[in-house]
Short mmCIF file of C-alpha atoms in Angstrom, two decimals:
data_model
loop_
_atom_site.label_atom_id
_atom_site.label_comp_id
_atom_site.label_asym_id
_atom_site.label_seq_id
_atom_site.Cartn_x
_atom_site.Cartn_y
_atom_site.Cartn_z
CA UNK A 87 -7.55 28.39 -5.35
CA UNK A 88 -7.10 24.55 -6.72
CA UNK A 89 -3.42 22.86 -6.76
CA UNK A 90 -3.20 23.15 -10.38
CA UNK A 91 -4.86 25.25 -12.76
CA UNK A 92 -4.46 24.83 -16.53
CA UNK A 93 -5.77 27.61 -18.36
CA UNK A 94 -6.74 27.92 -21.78
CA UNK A 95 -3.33 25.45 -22.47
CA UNK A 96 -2.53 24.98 -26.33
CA UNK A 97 0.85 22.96 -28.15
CA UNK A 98 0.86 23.61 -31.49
CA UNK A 99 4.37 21.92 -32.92
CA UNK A 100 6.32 23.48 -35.41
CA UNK A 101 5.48 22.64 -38.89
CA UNK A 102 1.52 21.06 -37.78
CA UNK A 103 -1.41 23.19 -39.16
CA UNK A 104 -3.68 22.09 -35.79
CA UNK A 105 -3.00 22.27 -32.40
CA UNK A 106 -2.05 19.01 -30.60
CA UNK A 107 -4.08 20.23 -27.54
CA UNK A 108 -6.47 23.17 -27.94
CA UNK A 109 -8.01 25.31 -25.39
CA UNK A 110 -7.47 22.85 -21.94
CA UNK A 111 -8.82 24.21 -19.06
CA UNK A 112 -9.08 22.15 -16.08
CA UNK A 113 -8.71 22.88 -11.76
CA UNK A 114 -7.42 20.01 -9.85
CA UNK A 115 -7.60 19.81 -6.56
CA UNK A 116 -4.92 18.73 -3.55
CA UNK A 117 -4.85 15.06 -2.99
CA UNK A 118 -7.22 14.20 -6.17
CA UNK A 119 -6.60 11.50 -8.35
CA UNK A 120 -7.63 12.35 -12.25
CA UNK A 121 -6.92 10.33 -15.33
CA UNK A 122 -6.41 11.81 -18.82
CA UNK A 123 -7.88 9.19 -20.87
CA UNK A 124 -8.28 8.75 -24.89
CA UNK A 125 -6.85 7.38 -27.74
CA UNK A 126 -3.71 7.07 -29.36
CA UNK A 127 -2.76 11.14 -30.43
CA UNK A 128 -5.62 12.31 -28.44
CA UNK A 129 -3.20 14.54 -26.62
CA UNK A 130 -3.10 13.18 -23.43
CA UNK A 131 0.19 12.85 -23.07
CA UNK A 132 1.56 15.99 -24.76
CA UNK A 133 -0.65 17.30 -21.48
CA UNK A 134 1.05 15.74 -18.89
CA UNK A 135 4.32 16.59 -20.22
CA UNK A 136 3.27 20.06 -20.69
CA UNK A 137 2.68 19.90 -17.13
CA UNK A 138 6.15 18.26 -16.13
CA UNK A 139 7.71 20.97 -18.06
CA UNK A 140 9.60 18.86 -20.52
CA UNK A 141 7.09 20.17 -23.66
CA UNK A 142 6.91 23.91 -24.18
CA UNK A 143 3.56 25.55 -23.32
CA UNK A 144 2.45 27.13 -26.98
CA UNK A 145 0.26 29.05 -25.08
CA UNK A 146 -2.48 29.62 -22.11
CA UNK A 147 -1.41 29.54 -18.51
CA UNK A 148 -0.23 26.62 -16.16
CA UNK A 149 -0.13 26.95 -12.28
CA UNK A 150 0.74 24.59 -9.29
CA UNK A 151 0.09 26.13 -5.93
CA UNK A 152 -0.52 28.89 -7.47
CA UNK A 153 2.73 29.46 -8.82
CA UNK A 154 3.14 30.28 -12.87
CA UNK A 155 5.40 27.24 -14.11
CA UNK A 156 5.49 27.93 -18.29
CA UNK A 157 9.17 28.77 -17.54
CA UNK A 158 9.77 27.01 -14.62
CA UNK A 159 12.19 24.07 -15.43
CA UNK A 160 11.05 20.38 -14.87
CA UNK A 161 13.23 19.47 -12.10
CA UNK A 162 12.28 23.17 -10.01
CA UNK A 163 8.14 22.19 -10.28
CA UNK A 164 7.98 19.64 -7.31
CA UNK A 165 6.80 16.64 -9.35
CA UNK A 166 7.49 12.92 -9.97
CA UNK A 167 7.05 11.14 -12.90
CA UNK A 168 6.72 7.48 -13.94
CA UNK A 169 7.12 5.98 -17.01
CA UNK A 170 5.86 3.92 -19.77
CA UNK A 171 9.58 2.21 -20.13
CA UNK A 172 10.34 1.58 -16.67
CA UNK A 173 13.77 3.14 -17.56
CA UNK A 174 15.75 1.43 -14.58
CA UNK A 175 19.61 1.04 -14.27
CA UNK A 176 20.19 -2.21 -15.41
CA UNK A 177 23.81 -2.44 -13.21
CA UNK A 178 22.15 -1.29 -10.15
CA UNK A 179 20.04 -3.12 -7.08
CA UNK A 180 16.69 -2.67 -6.78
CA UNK A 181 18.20 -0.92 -3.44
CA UNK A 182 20.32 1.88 -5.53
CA UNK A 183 17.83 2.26 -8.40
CA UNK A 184 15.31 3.83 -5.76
CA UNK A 185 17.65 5.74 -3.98
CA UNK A 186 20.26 7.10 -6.95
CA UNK A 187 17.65 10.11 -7.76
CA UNK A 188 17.79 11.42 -3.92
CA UNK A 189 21.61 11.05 -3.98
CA UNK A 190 21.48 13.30 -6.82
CA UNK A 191 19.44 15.88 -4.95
CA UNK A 192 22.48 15.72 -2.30
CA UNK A 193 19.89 14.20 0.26
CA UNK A 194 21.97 13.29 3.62
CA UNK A 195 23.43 9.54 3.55
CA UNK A 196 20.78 8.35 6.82
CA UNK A 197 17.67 10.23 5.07
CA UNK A 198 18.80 7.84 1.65
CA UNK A 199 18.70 5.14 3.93
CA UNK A 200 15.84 5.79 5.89
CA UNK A 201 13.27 6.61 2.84
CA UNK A 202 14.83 3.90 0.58
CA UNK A 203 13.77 1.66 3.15
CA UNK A 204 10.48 2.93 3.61
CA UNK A 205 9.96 2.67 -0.11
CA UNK A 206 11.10 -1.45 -0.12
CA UNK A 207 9.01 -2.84 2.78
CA UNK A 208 5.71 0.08 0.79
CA UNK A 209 6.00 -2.03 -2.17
CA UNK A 210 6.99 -5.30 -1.11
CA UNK A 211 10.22 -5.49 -2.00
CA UNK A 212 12.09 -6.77 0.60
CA UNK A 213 13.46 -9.90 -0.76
CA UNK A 214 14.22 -8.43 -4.09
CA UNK A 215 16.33 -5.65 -2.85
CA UNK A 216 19.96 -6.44 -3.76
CA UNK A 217 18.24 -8.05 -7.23
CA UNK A 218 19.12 -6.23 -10.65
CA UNK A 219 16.54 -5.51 -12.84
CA UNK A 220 16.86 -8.35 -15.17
CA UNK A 221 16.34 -10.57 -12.52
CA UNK A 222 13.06 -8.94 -11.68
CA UNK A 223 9.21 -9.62 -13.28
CA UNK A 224 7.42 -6.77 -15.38
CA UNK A 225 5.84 -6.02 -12.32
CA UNK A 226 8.84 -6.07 -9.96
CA UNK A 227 10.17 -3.53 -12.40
CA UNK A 228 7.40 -1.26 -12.16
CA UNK A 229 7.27 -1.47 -8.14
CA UNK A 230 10.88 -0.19 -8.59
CA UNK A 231 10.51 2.77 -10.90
CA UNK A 232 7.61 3.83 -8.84
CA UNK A 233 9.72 3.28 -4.82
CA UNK A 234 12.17 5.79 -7.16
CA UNK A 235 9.55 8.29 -7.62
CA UNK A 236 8.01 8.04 -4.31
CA UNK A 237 11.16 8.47 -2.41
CA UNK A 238 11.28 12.28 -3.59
CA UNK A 239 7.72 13.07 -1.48
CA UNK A 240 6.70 15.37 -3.77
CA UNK A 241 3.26 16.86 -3.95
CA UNK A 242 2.32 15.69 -7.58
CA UNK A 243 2.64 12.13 -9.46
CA UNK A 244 2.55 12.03 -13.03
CA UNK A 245 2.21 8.92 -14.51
CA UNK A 246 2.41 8.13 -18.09
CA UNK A 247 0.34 4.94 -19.10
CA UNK A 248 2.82 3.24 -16.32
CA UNK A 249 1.10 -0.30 -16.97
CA UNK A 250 0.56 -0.95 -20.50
CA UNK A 251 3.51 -3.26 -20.77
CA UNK A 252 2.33 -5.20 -18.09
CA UNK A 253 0.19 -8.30 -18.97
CA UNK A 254 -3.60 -8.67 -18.05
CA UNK A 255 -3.57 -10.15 -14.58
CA UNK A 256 -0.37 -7.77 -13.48
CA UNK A 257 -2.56 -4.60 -14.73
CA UNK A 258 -5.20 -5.31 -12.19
CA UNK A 259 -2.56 -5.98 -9.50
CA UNK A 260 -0.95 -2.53 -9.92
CA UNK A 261 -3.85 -0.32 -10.25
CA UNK A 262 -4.82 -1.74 -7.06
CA UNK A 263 -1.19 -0.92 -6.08
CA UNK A 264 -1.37 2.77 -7.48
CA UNK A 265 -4.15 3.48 -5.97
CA UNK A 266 -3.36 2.38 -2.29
CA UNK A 267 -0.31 3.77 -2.69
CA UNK A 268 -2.01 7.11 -3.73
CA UNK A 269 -3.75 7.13 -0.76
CA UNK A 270 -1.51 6.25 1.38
CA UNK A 271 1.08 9.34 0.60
CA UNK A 272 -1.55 11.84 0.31
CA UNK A 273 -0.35 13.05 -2.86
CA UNK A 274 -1.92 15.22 -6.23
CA UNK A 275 -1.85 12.13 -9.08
CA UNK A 276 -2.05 12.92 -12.62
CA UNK A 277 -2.42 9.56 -14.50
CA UNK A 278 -2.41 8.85 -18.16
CA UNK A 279 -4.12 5.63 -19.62
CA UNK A 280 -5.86 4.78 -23.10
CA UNK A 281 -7.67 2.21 -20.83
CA UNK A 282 -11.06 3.11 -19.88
CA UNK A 283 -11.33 0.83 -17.15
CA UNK A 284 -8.12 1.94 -15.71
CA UNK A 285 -9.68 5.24 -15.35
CA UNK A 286 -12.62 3.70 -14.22
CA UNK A 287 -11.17 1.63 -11.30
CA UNK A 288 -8.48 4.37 -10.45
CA UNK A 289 -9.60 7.85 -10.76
CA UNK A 290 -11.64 10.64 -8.45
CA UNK A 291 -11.93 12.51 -11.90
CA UNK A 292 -11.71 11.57 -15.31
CA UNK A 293 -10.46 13.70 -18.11
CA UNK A 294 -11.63 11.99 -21.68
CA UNK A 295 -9.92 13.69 -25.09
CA UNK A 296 -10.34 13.54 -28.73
CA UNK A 297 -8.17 15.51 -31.11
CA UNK A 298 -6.45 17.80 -28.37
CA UNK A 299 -9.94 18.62 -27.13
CA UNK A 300 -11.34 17.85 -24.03
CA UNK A 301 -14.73 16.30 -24.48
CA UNK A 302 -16.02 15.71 -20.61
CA UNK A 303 -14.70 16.23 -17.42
CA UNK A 304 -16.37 14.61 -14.73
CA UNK A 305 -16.66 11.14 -11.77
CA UNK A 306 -16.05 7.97 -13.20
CA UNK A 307 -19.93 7.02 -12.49
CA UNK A 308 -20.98 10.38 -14.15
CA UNK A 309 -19.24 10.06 -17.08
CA UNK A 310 -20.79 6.27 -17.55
CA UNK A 311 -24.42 7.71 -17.12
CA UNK A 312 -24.55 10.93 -18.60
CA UNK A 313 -22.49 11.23 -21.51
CA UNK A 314 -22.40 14.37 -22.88
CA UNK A 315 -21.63 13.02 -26.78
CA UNK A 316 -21.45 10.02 -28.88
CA UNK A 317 -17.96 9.75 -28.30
CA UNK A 318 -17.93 9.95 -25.15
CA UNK A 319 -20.86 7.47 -24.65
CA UNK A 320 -18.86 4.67 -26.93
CA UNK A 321 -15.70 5.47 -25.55
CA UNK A 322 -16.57 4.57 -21.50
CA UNK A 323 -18.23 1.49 -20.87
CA UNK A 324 -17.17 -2.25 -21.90
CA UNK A 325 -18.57 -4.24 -23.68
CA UNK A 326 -18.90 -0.65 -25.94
CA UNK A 327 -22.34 1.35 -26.24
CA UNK A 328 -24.89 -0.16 -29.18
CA UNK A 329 -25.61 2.84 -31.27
CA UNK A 330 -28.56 2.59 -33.45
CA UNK A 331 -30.18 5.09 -36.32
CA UNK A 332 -33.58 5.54 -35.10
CA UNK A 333 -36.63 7.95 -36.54
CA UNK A 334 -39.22 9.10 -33.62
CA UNK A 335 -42.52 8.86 -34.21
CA UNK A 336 -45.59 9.91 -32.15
CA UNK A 337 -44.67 8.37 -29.02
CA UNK A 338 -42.20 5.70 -30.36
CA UNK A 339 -38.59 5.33 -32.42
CA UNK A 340 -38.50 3.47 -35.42
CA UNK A 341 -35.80 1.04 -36.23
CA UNK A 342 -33.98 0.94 -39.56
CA UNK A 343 -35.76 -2.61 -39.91
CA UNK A 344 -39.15 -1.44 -38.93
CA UNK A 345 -38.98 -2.23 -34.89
CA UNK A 346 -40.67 0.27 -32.68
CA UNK A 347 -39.86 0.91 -29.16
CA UNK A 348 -42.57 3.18 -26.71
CA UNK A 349 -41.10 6.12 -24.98
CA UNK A 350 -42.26 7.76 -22.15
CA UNK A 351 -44.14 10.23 -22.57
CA UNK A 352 -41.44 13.19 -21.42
CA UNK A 353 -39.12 11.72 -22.98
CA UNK A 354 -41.13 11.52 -26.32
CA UNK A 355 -41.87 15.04 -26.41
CA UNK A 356 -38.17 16.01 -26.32
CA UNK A 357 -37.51 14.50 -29.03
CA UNK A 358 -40.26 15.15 -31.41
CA UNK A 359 -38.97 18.10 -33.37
CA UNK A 360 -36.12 15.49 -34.85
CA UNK A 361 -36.08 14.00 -38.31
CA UNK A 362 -33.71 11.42 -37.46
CA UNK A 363 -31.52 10.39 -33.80
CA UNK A 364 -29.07 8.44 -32.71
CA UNK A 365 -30.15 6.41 -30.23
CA UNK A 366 -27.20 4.35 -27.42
CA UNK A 367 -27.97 1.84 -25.09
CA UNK A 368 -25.55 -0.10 -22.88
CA UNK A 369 -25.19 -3.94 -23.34
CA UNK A 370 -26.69 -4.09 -19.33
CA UNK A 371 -29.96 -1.96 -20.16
CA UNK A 372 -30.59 -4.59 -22.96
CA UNK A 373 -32.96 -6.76 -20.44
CA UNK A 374 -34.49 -10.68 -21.17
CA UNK A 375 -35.67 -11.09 -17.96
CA UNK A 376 -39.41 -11.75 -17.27
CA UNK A 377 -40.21 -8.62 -14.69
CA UNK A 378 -38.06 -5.76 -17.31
CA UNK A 379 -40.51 -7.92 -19.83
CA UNK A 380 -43.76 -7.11 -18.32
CA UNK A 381 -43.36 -4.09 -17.07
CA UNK A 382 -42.33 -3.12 -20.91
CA UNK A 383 -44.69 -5.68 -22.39
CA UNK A 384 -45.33 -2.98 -25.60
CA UNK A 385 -41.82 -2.97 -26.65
CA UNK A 386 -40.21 -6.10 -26.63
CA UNK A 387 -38.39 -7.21 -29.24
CA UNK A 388 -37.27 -10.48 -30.51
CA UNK A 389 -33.88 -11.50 -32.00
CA UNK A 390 -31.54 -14.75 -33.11
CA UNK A 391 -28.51 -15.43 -30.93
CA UNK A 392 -24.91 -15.10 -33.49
CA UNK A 393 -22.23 -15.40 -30.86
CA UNK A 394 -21.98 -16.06 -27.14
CA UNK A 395 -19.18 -15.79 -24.31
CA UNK A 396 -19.48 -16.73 -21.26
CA UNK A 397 -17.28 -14.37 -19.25
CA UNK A 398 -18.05 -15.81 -15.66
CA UNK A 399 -20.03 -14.02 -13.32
CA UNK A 400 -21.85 -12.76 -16.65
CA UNK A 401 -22.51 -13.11 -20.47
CA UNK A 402 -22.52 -11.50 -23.45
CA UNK A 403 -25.36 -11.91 -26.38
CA UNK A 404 -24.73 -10.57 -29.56
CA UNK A 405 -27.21 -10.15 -32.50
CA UNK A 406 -28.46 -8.25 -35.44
CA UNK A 407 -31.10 -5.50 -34.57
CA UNK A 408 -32.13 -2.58 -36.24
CA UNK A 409 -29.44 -3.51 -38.70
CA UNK A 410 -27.04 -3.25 -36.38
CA UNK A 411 -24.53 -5.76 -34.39
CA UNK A 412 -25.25 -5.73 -30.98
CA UNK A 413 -24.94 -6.79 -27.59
CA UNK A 414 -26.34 -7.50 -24.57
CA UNK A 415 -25.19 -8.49 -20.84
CA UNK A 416 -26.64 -10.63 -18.90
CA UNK A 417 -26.60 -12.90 -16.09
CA UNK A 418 -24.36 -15.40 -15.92
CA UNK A 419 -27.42 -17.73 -15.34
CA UNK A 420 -28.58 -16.82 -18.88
CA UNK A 421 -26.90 -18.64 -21.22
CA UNK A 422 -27.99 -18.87 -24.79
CA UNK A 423 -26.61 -20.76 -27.96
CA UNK A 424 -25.86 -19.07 -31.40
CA UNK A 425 -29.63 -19.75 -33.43
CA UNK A 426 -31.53 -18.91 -30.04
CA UNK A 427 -34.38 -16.78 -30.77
CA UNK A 428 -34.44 -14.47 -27.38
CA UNK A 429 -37.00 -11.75 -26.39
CA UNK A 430 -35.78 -8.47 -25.13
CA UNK A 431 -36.49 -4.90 -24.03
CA UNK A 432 -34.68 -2.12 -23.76
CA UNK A 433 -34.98 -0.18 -20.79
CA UNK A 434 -36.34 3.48 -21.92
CA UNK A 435 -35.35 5.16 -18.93
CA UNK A 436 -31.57 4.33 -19.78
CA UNK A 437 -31.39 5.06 -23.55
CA UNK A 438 -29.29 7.61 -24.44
CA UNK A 439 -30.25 10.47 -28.03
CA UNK A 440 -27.65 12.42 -29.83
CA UNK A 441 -28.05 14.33 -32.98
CA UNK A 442 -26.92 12.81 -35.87
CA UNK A 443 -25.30 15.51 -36.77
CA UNK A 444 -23.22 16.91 -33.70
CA UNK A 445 -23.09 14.02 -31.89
CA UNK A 446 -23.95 16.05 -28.95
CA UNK A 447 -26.26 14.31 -26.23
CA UNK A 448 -29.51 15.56 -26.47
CA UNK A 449 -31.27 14.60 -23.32
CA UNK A 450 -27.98 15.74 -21.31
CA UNK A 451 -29.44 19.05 -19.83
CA UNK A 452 -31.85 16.87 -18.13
CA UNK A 453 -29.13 15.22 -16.07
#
């Protein structure tokens, strides 16, 4: 039996002709970190608070330790939750903002004390603990509201996009904070984010939505290589998937603008009984180098530079091909000009087909 089952879960709201989440099933296991990512109204959100009891369950089933909780009222289901708004007392210490929530739950006066501590000198907040909150940075704050929800030692951590008002370089801070801290207590963590690359960096499991629908379930690493639709495919990954319209033919794909690219040969006869594709390929797999050159020396394809930006330890190419803006990643020892003409291949073994139509991977069984 997993730590929390969500079975067949639907919230329809009053007056709405669709469902805000539709047919949710997902097991999670004890000490597992998963992230319920998508975009704004995918329903991520209405799912985590359908799990912290404070949204109504329309319909389906919801367990934690294998207890029923649809009726079960938020503060009797053994969870803590952290915010968006950090929510903090603005007339109390950093001190009493952790521990006023275990003073509420009637927690002896030395216990207070002893956990409140434990949750300063866990988050490094030692010097900041007789500070109010307007005294503190954005990511001060945050420390704060999550020492408050640590303190409580419950099993399960719900967090609802917890660091989108922090700025870039506090973001990467914090998820490195979350997830010591995560591992470090030993707890179940639930995480909301409409930032890929927060699941990405964070999570055991990620959970990726569209509409109320879950589209793929799966590792961070899976979901990267084996998307199992379009949307899915653009959605993880930055820079973002190139998508092209393609036609196959015989043992190659055609290109809106006549380019051909060779398949292998498996890979060619899966796709033969198509019209038309969709064909994705990740900035990375789009290779200038001499070696990914010869070894694909009857596919490579040429193209003029438009932008560049140099991002460091790599860049990023973009150009028109196939009649499509695209881009490519490269080394950060490649560095080319807008009006370079480059040479390129893309790596066959890493392209990606979906029908035009579903949008549904069509090399995915293979994975």
């Amino acid at each position: 039996m997993s730590f929390i089952e969500l079975k067949h879960i639907c919230k329809k709201y009053k007056g709405n002709e669709n469902n805000s989440v539709s047919d949710f099933n997902l097991r999670i296991e004890e000490k597992e970190f998963i992230a319920f990512v998508g975009p704004s109204g995918c329903g991520k959100s209405t799912t985590l608070r359908m799990i912290a009891g404070f949204e109504d369950i329309t319909s389906g089933e919801l367990l934690i330790d294998g207890v029923r909780m649809n009726d079960v009222a938020p503060a009797d289901r053994g969870i803590s939750m952290v915010f968006q708004n950090y929510a903090l007392y603005p007339h109390m210490t950093v001190e009493k903002n952790i521990s006023y929530g275990l003073k509420n739950m009637k927690v002896p006066e030395d216990e207070i004390r002893k956990k409140t501590d434990w949750a300063i000198e866990v988050l490094g907040l030692e010097a900041y603990r007789h500070r109010k909150p307007k005294a503190l940075s954005g990511g001060q704050r945050q420390r704060v509201a999550l020492g408050r929800a640590i303190v409580k030692e419950q099993k399960l951590f719900l967090m609802d996009e917890p660091l989108s008002n922090l700025d870039a370089k506090l973001r990467v801070s914090m998820r490195n904070e979350i997830s010591k801290l995560h591992r470090s207590l030993g707890s179940t963590t639930i995480y909301v984010t409409h930032d890929q690359v927060e699941a990405m960096t964070m999570a055991d499991r990620i959970v990726i939505m569209k509409d109320g629908v879950v589209q793929q379930a799966g590792k961070p690493m899976e979901l990267y290589e084996h998307p199992i639709n379009r949307f899915v495919a653009g959605f993880i990954g930055s820079p973002q998937m190139n998508f092209y319209e393609v036609r196959p033919q015989d043992q190659h794909i055609l290109f809106s603008d006549g380019n051909k690219v060779k398949l292998p040969e498996d890979m060619a006869q899966k796709l033969r009984n198509y019209q038309r594709l969709t064909m994705g390929i990740r900035g990375e797999d789009i290779r200038l180098d001499a070696a990914s050159q010869e070894a694909h020396g009857d596919s490579i394809q040429k193209a003029r530079i438009e932008n560049t930006e140099i991002m460091g330890n790599e860049n990023n190419l973009y150009f028109e091909f196939g009649g499509v803006n695209s881009i490519a990643r490269v080394s950060k020892d490649h560095v080319s000009q807008s009006g370079d003409k480059i040479h390129f291949v893309f790596l066959p073994h890493k392209m990606h087909f979906f029908d035009p139509d579903t949008e549904k991977s069509i090399l995915a069984d293979d994975c």
